[in-house]
Amino acid sequence: MTSALGNIKVVDLSRILAGPWASQMLADMGAEVIKVERPKKGDDTRFWGPPFIKEANEEQPPQAAYFHCVNRNKQSIAIDITQQQGQQVIKDLIAQADVLIENYKVGGLTKYGLDYESVKAINPRLVYCSITGFGQSGPSAHKAGYDAMIQGEGGLMSLTGEPDGMPMKVGVALVDVMTGLYSCNAILAALMARHQTNAGQHIDIALLDVQVATLANQGMNYLATGKNPQRLGNGHPNIVPYQTFATQDGSIILAIGNDSQFVKFCQVAHCGELAQNALFATNAQRVINRDKLIPIIANKLASYSTLWWIEQLESVAVPCGPVNTLEQVFDHPQIKHREMVRQVSNQQGELINTIASPINLSATPLQYNSASPDLGQHSHQVLSSLLKYSEDNIKKLFSNGTVS
């Protein structure tokens, strides 16, 4: 089967989530991704459980569900890069690679001779993606960055939560995920540019930059007014009504995006007079007068069940939906139809559930070939088949602990 990136080789020196998210996207598109991990311990997220897909044993660290969300379709080689021989193995991999992804602190790979300036002499066509908390330059460049702290420092937490409550982080590591998405986009752009320049380049991606860039309408709201947006719970700063409401038996998301939808909602809710009221007739007026409108709508929605509202509102094309648990999400008929859960096999032939990519390419479909690898599962294979090392050399690397 033809894949979009079948001719691309990636050396993945990244750990945790942002970098591995980007490299998994490339792997799904068919790139050969070699994940470089620490001997014995591997990626930190192998330990981030419970729950665990596989428990630890005498030879292997555990495999947390967290690790499996972001490392499918990859090969694992365990290399001690503090040793000169380990550094040479990485350089030999780089010589054949198209892409390198790393998320060490700024300058952290220089002492190993694996920084961009050093390795571009080995492979001038290499696309080298550096992911850090604060970027390669600036007064904060030396600081480590983690998703939750960046959600705070980058403003997202100030926008999230109830008006009178504490600032809240999002329920998943959203900054890391978005950073992975931006990184993958940048890598693909650099690979396209290479067709024109015949040279690689250095990509500088910072979690803080990503967080600020994805403030989206709220960031522009501030720039337009000079006023800090306030937390609105599940409300929307620019559209009303666009939030969750309690029903007779649960909750519903009402997502009314224009005035005609509001008229239809009012007809279903038997409050047509609201749509004629000058205070609520346009979205701009509804935003200004949200404190008057929302209690009226809340009272109406509490009168019937979630299912009743969804059936009635969908029949007149008013956007709405339930607030589902993950059990309900994965049992959703549309999610099942879209095959958003796939099964991949691990080294032992066991089938592991994985959440599919949302990308659907008609001519070069994404691949789901293998579950996240055991630590060092492909070390010998990479050294012998890809790098063409002799068996004697491979034995030396394993015996002295450079590779495991």
Short mmCIF file of C-alpha atoms in Angstrom, two decimals:
data_model
loop_
_atom_site.label_atom_id
_atom_site.label_comp_id
_atom_site.label_asym_id
_atom_site.label_seq_id
_atom_site.Cartn_x
_atom_site.Cartn_y
_atom_site.Cartn_z
CA MET A 1 0.00 0.00 0.00
CA THR A 2 1.35 3.43 -0.96
CA SER A 3 1.90 5.79 1.97
CA ALA A 4 2.33 9.54 1.92
CA LEU A 5 5.74 9.53 3.66
CA GLY A 6 7.05 6.07 2.80
CA ASN A 7 10.44 7.45 1.76
CA ILE A 8 11.00 9.55 4.90
CA LYS A 9 13.22 8.47 7.82
CA VAL A 10 12.83 10.12 11.22
CA VAL A 11 15.16 10.00 14.22
CA ASP A 12 13.02 10.75 17.26
CA LEU A 13 14.99 11.94 20.28
CA SER A 14 11.91 13.39 21.95
CA ARG A 15 10.12 12.19 25.07
CA ILE A 16 6.80 12.70 26.88
CA LEU A 17 4.05 14.06 24.59
CA ALA A 18 4.62 17.01 22.23
CA GLY A 19 7.50 15.55 20.22
CA PRO A 20 6.16 11.98 20.20
CA TRP A 21 2.76 13.33 19.08
CA ALA A 22 4.45 14.88 16.03
CA SER A 23 6.51 11.78 15.26
CA GLN A 24 3.48 9.48 15.61
CA MET A 25 1.66 11.60 13.04
CA LEU A 26 4.61 11.16 10.68
CA ALA A 27 4.70 7.42 11.43
CA ASP A 28 0.98 7.08 10.71
CA MET A 29 1.62 8.73 7.35
CA GLY A 30 4.19 6.04 6.58
CA ALA A 31 7.49 7.54 7.73
CA GLU A 32 10.03 5.18 9.29
CA VAL A 33 10.36 6.54 12.83
CA ILE A 34 13.19 5.34 15.05
CA LYS A 35 12.49 6.26 18.67
CA VAL A 36 15.72 6.67 20.62
CA GLU A 37 15.26 5.88 24.31
CA ARG A 38 17.39 5.59 27.43
CA PRO A 39 18.58 2.06 28.25
CA LYS A 40 16.61 0.33 31.02
CA LYS A 41 14.17 3.22 31.67
CA GLY A 42 13.12 4.50 28.26
CA ASP A 43 10.60 7.30 27.78
CA ASP A 44 9.28 8.72 31.08
CA THR A 45 5.70 8.10 30.02
CA ARG A 46 6.24 4.33 30.10
CA PHE A 47 5.88 4.78 33.87
CA TRP A 48 2.98 7.27 33.89
CA GLY A 49 0.27 4.99 35.25
CA PRO A 50 -1.82 3.24 36.25
CA PRO A 51 -3.47 2.22 34.05
CA PHE A 52 -0.79 0.08 32.39
CA ILE A 53 -1.14 -1.81 29.12
CA LYS A 54 1.78 -4.01 30.21
CA GLU A 55 3.31 -4.37 33.66
CA ALA A 56 7.05 -4.26 34.24
CA ASN A 57 9.11 -7.45 34.22
CA GLU A 58 12.78 -8.31 34.72
CA GLU A 59 13.71 -7.16 31.22
CA GLN A 60 11.23 -4.41 30.44
CA PRO A 61 9.88 -1.28 32.15
CA PRO A 62 6.08 -0.94 32.30
CA GLN A 63 4.00 0.45 29.43
CA ALA A 64 1.43 2.93 30.66
CA ALA A 65 -1.69 3.65 28.62
CA TYR A 66 -0.26 7.19 28.38
CA PHE A 67 2.81 5.87 26.52
CA HIS A 68 0.57 3.98 24.09
CA CYS A 69 -1.40 7.08 23.12
CA VAL A 70 1.54 8.48 21.20
CA ASN A 71 4.12 5.85 20.18
CA ARG A 72 2.49 3.43 17.72
CA ASN A 73 4.10 2.58 14.38
CA LYS A 74 7.60 3.32 15.74
CA GLN A 75 10.79 1.34 16.21
CA SER A 76 12.58 1.58 19.56
CA ILE A 77 16.33 1.55 19.98
CA ALA A 78 17.82 2.05 23.45
CA ILE A 79 21.06 4.07 23.29
CA ASP A 80 23.18 5.67 25.99
CA ILE A 81 24.00 8.99 24.33
CA THR A 82 26.32 10.00 27.17
CA GLN A 83 28.82 7.51 25.75
CA GLN A 84 30.84 8.45 22.70
CA GLN A 85 29.92 5.20 20.97
CA GLY A 86 26.24 5.96 21.57
CA GLN A 87 26.66 9.41 20.07
CA GLN A 88 28.25 7.84 17.02
CA VAL A 89 25.28 5.51 16.55
CA ILE A 90 22.97 8.54 16.59
CA LYS A 91 25.18 10.34 14.08
CA ASP A 92 25.14 7.30 11.80
CA LEU A 93 21.35 7.32 11.99
CA ILE A 94 21.29 11.05 11.25
CA ALA A 95 23.43 10.55 8.17
CA GLN A 96 20.57 8.55 6.64
CA ALA A 97 17.67 10.53 8.11
CA ASP A 98 15.37 13.18 6.69
CA VAL A 99 14.06 14.48 10.02
CA LEU A 100 15.25 14.71 13.63
CA ILE A 101 12.92 15.67 16.46
CA GLU A 102 14.23 16.57 19.92
CA ASN A 103 12.91 18.25 23.05
CA TYR A 104 16.01 18.69 25.18
CA LYS A 105 16.65 21.94 27.02
CA VAL A 106 18.25 24.66 24.89
CA GLY A 107 21.85 23.63 24.28
CA GLY A 108 21.31 20.26 25.96
CA LEU A 109 22.54 18.24 22.98
CA THR A 110 25.58 20.39 22.24
CA LYS A 111 27.84 18.50 24.65
CA TYR A 112 27.05 15.30 22.73
CA GLY A 113 27.73 16.86 19.34
CA LEU A 114 24.07 16.37 18.42
CA ASP A 115 22.96 20.00 18.18
CA TYR A 116 21.79 21.35 14.83
CA GLU A 117 25.00 23.18 13.94
CA SER A 118 27.00 20.00 14.52
CA VAL A 119 24.79 17.51 12.72
CA LYS A 120 23.98 19.60 9.67
CA ALA A 121 27.62 19.07 8.71
CA ILE A 122 26.83 15.34 8.67
CA ASN A 123 23.58 15.74 6.75
CA PRO A 124 22.88 19.19 5.24
CA ARG A 125 19.43 18.00 4.07
CA LEU A 126 18.28 17.18 7.60
CA VAL A 127 15.12 18.85 8.91
CA TYR A 128 15.88 19.35 12.61
CA CYS A 129 12.90 20.16 14.86
CA SER A 130 13.63 21.47 18.38
CA ILE A 131 10.71 21.61 20.82
CA THR A 132 11.21 23.52 24.06
CA GLY A 133 9.09 25.30 26.64
CA PHE A 134 10.13 28.82 25.74
CA GLY A 135 12.10 28.68 22.49
CA GLN A 136 15.75 28.83 21.47
CA SER A 137 16.17 32.52 22.34
CA GLY A 138 14.92 35.13 24.79
CA PRO A 139 15.11 35.72 28.57
CA SER A 140 13.20 32.53 29.40
CA ALA A 141 14.90 30.23 26.88
CA HIS A 142 16.83 28.42 29.62
CA LYS A 143 13.69 27.38 31.51
CA ALA A 144 12.04 23.98 31.25
CA GLY A 145 8.40 24.05 30.20
CA TYR A 146 5.54 21.71 31.06
CA ASP A 147 2.02 21.71 29.72
CA ALA A 148 0.18 22.78 32.88
CA MET A 149 2.56 25.62 33.68
CA ILE A 150 2.37 26.85 30.09
CA GLN A 151 -1.45 26.77 30.20
CA GLY A 152 -1.08 29.13 33.17
CA GLU A 153 1.73 31.35 31.91
CA GLY A 154 0.29 31.52 28.40
CA GLY A 155 -3.13 32.74 29.54
CA LEU A 156 -5.34 29.71 28.83
CA MET A 157 -6.08 29.04 32.50
CA SER A 158 -7.19 32.63 33.02
CA LEU A 159 -9.94 31.96 30.45
CA THR A 160 -10.98 28.55 31.76
CA GLY A 161 -13.27 27.87 34.71
CA GLU A 162 -16.31 29.35 36.38
CA PRO A 163 -16.49 33.16 36.74
CA ASP A 164 -16.10 33.07 40.51
CA GLY A 165 -13.95 29.94 40.68
CA MET A 166 -10.26 29.19 40.38
CA PRO A 167 -8.50 29.32 37.00
CA MET A 168 -8.56 25.81 35.55
CA LYS A 169 -6.40 23.82 33.17
CA VAL A 170 -7.92 21.85 30.31
CA GLY A 171 -8.60 18.16 31.03
CA VAL A 172 -5.91 16.91 28.62
CA ALA A 173 -2.38 18.22 27.96
CA LEU A 174 -3.70 20.44 25.19
CA VAL A 175 -0.60 22.62 24.78
CA ASP A 176 1.57 19.55 24.22
CA VAL A 177 -0.91 18.16 21.69
CA MET A 178 -1.13 21.47 19.81
CA THR A 179 2.66 21.77 19.88
CA GLY A 180 2.88 18.33 18.29
CA LEU A 181 0.44 19.40 15.59
CA TYR A 182 2.35 22.61 14.85
CA SER A 183 5.64 20.68 14.84
CA CYS A 184 4.36 18.14 12.34
CA ASN A 185 3.06 20.91 10.08
CA ALA A 186 6.41 22.71 10.26
CA ILE A 187 8.31 19.50 9.48
CA LEU A 188 6.14 18.81 6.42
CA ALA A 189 6.64 22.42 5.25
CA ALA A 190 10.41 22.09 5.65
CA LEU A 191 10.40 18.82 3.70
CA MET A 192 8.48 20.57 0.92
CA ALA A 193 10.91 23.50 0.97
CA ARG A 194 13.80 21.06 0.64
CA HIS A 195 12.64 20.26 -2.90
CA GLN A 196 13.48 23.87 -3.81
CA THR A 197 16.52 24.53 -1.62
CA ASN A 198 18.04 21.03 -1.51
CA ALA A 199 18.83 21.81 2.14
CA GLY A 200 17.28 21.14 5.51
CA GLN A 201 16.68 23.72 8.21
CA HIS A 202 16.25 24.20 11.94
CA ILE A 203 12.68 24.43 13.30
CA ASP A 204 12.27 26.26 16.61
CA ILE A 205 8.93 25.42 18.30
CA ALA A 206 8.08 26.69 21.80
CA LEU A 207 5.16 25.57 23.95
CA LEU A 208 4.60 29.15 25.13
CA ASP A 209 4.49 30.44 21.54
CA VAL A 210 1.97 27.74 20.64
CA GLN A 211 -0.22 28.61 23.62
CA VAL A 212 -0.25 32.31 22.72
CA ALA A 213 -0.89 31.57 19.02
CA THR A 214 -3.88 29.39 19.91
CA LEU A 215 -5.55 31.98 22.13
CA ALA A 216 -7.40 32.56 18.85
CA ASN A 217 -10.50 34.77 19.22
CA GLN A 218 -9.78 35.45 22.90
CA GLY A 219 -6.32 36.77 22.07
CA MET A 220 -7.77 39.02 19.41
CA ASN A 221 -10.53 40.11 21.80
CA TYR A 222 -7.83 41.38 24.13
CA LEU A 223 -5.83 43.08 21.37
CA ALA A 224 -8.99 44.80 20.13
CA THR A 225 -10.08 46.10 23.53
CA GLY A 226 -7.08 46.04 25.87
CA LYS A 227 -9.31 44.25 28.39
CA ASN A 228 -8.62 40.84 29.89
CA PRO A 229 -11.39 38.40 28.90
CA GLN A 230 -13.19 37.00 31.91
CA ARG A 231 -13.88 33.37 32.67
CA LEU A 232 -17.36 32.36 31.51
CA GLY A 233 -17.53 28.73 32.60
CA ASN A 234 -18.98 26.90 29.62
CA GLY A 235 -20.20 30.11 28.00
CA HIS A 236 -18.74 31.73 24.89
CA PRO A 237 -17.30 35.26 24.89
CA ASN A 238 -18.66 36.19 21.46
CA ILE A 239 -21.75 34.01 20.88
CA VAL A 240 -24.93 33.65 23.01
CA PRO A 241 -26.47 31.19 23.72
CA TYR A 242 -23.47 28.90 23.22
CA GLN A 243 -22.89 26.84 26.36
CA THR A 244 -24.01 23.91 28.49
CA PHE A 245 -27.40 23.85 30.20
CA ALA A 246 -28.93 21.44 32.70
CA THR A 247 -31.84 19.44 31.39
CA GLN A 248 -34.38 17.36 33.30
CA ASP A 249 -31.99 14.40 33.36
CA GLY A 250 -28.51 15.62 32.41
CA SER A 251 -26.79 18.31 30.38
CA ILE A 252 -26.89 19.61 26.83
CA ILE A 253 -24.63 21.80 24.74
CA LEU A 254 -26.56 24.50 22.92
CA ALA A 255 -24.46 25.98 20.10
CA ILE A 256 -26.57 28.68 18.44
CA GLY A 257 -24.32 30.42 15.94
CA ASN A 258 -26.66 32.86 14.20
CA ASP A 259 -29.94 34.75 14.60
CA SER A 260 -32.04 32.39 12.47
CA GLN A 261 -31.02 29.46 14.65
CA PHE A 262 -32.05 31.47 17.71
CA VAL A 263 -35.51 32.05 16.19
CA LYS A 264 -35.90 28.31 15.59
CA PHE A 265 -34.80 27.51 19.13
CA CYS A 266 -37.34 29.95 20.55
CA GLN A 267 -40.09 28.35 18.49
CA VAL A 268 -39.22 24.87 19.83
CA ALA A 269 -38.95 26.21 23.38
CA HIS A 270 -42.28 28.03 23.11
CA CYS A 271 -40.72 31.42 23.82
CA GLY A 272 -40.98 33.08 20.43
CA GLU A 273 -41.28 36.48 22.10
CA LEU A 274 -37.57 36.34 23.01
CA ALA A 275 -36.55 36.36 19.35
CA GLN A 276 -38.67 39.51 18.84
CA ASN A 277 -37.30 41.27 21.90
CA ALA A 278 -34.81 44.01 20.92
CA LEU A 279 -32.58 42.92 23.81
CA PHE A 280 -32.08 39.47 22.26
CA ALA A 281 -32.93 39.75 18.55
CA THR A 282 -29.28 39.85 17.37
CA ASN A 283 -26.22 38.01 18.59
CA ALA A 284 -24.54 41.30 19.54
CA GLN A 285 -27.49 42.16 21.77
CA ARG A 286 -27.57 38.68 23.24
CA VAL A 287 -23.88 38.95 24.16
CA ILE A 288 -24.48 42.31 25.82
CA ASN A 289 -27.56 41.04 27.66
CA ARG A 290 -26.44 37.48 28.38
CA ASP A 291 -27.12 37.84 32.13
CA LYS A 292 -30.80 38.51 31.36
CA LEU A 293 -31.19 35.85 28.68
CA ILE A 294 -29.32 32.85 30.08
CA PRO A 295 -31.55 32.31 33.16
CA ILE A 296 -34.67 32.34 30.94
CA ILE A 297 -33.20 29.72 28.59
CA ALA A 298 -31.91 27.66 31.52
CA ASN A 299 -35.39 27.51 33.00
CA LYS A 300 -36.84 26.33 29.66
CA LEU A 301 -34.21 23.61 29.12
CA ALA A 302 -34.68 22.19 32.61
CA SER A 303 -38.27 21.26 31.72
CA TYR A 304 -37.48 18.33 29.39
CA SER A 305 -34.93 15.54 29.01
CA THR A 306 -31.70 15.81 27.06
CA LEU A 307 -32.93 13.37 24.42
CA TRP A 308 -36.19 15.31 23.95
CA TRP A 309 -34.31 18.55 23.34
CA ILE A 310 -31.83 16.95 20.95
CA GLU A 311 -34.57 15.33 18.89
CA GLN A 312 -36.64 18.50 18.73
CA LEU A 313 -33.77 20.89 18.01
CA GLU A 314 -32.06 18.64 15.47
CA SER A 315 -35.35 18.38 13.58
CA VAL A 316 -35.13 22.14 12.89
CA ALA A 317 -31.32 22.22 12.40
CA VAL A 318 -30.41 23.94 15.66
CA PRO A 319 -26.91 22.76 16.68
CA CYS A 320 -26.87 20.92 20.00
CA GLY A 321 -25.48 17.81 21.58
CA PRO A 322 -25.19 15.80 24.79
CA VAL A 323 -22.32 16.03 27.27
CA ASN A 324 -20.98 12.49 26.95
CA THR A 325 -18.75 10.41 29.16
CA LEU A 326 -15.89 8.61 27.41
CA GLU A 327 -17.89 5.39 27.65
CA GLN A 328 -20.64 7.10 25.66
CA VAL A 329 -18.12 8.62 23.23
CA PHE A 330 -16.59 5.28 22.29
CA ASP A 331 -20.05 3.72 22.02
CA HIS A 332 -21.23 6.55 19.72
CA PRO A 333 -22.50 5.17 16.38
CA GLN A 334 -20.70 7.89 14.42
CA ILE A 335 -17.40 7.20 16.19
CA LYS A 336 -17.85 3.50 15.41
CA HIS A 337 -18.69 4.22 11.79
CA ARG A 338 -15.60 6.43 11.44
CA GLU A 339 -13.45 3.63 12.94
CA MET A 340 -11.91 5.94 15.50
CA VAL A 341 -10.78 2.94 17.52
CA ARG A 342 -8.41 0.55 15.76
CA GLN A 343 -6.48 -2.49 16.93
CA VAL A 344 -2.74 -2.91 16.48
CA SER A 345 -0.54 -5.81 17.55
CA ASN A 346 2.45 -5.66 19.86
CA GLN A 347 5.64 -7.73 19.73
CA GLN A 348 3.87 -10.68 21.38
CA GLY A 349 1.02 -10.60 18.85
CA GLU A 350 -1.49 -9.23 21.35
CA LEU A 351 -4.05 -6.76 20.02
CA ILE A 352 -4.00 -3.31 21.60
CA ASN A 353 -6.75 -0.73 21.16
CA THR A 354 -5.57 2.63 19.81
CA ILE A 355 -7.37 5.88 19.01
CA ALA A 356 -7.14 6.52 15.29
CA SER A 357 -5.89 9.65 13.61
CA PRO A 358 -8.64 11.98 12.31
CA ILE A 359 -6.75 12.30 9.02
CA ASN A 360 -8.28 10.37 6.11
CA LEU A 361 -6.33 10.41 2.85
CA SER A 362 -8.05 8.83 -0.15
CA ALA A 363 -4.96 7.78 -2.13
CA THR A 364 -2.36 7.30 0.62
CA PRO A 365 -4.30 6.15 3.68
CA LEU A 366 -2.72 6.23 7.11
CA GLN A 367 -1.32 3.01 8.53
CA TYR A 368 -1.87 1.22 11.84
CA ASN A 369 0.85 -1.39 11.68
CA SER A 370 2.12 -1.89 15.21
CA ALA A 371 1.49 -0.96 18.81
CA SER A 372 3.96 1.10 20.80
CA PRO A 373 7.25 -0.84 20.94
CA ASP A 374 8.96 -2.56 23.82
CA LEU A 375 12.07 -0.70 24.98
CA GLY A 376 14.92 -1.54 22.60
CA GLN A 377 12.70 -3.90 20.63
CA HIS A 378 14.36 -2.92 17.35
CA SER A 379 17.91 -2.17 18.54
CA HIS A 380 19.56 -5.13 16.82
CA GLN A 381 17.44 -4.74 13.70
CA VAL A 382 18.31 -1.06 13.30
CA LEU A 383 22.03 -1.65 13.86
CA SER A 384 22.26 -4.61 11.49
CA SER A 385 19.73 -3.91 8.74
CA LEU A 386 19.70 -0.12 8.60
CA LEU A 387 23.20 0.83 9.69
CA LYS A 388 24.89 -2.36 8.41
CA TYR A 389 27.02 -2.78 11.53
CA SER A 390 28.93 -6.04 11.81
CA GLU A 391 27.80 -8.62 14.35
CA ASP A 392 31.05 -8.16 16.28
CA ASN A 393 30.45 -4.41 16.54
CA ILE A 394 26.84 -4.96 17.60
CA LYS A 395 27.90 -7.41 20.32
CA LYS A 396 30.39 -4.86 21.68
CA LEU A 397 27.72 -2.15 21.83
CA PHE A 398 25.37 -4.46 23.73
CA SER A 399 28.04 -5.83 26.06
CA ASN A 400 29.32 -2.41 27.17
CA GLY A 401 25.82 -1.03 27.72
CA THR A 402 25.92 1.54 24.91
CA VAL A 403 22.90 -0.14 23.34
CA SER A 404 20.30 -2.38 24.91
#
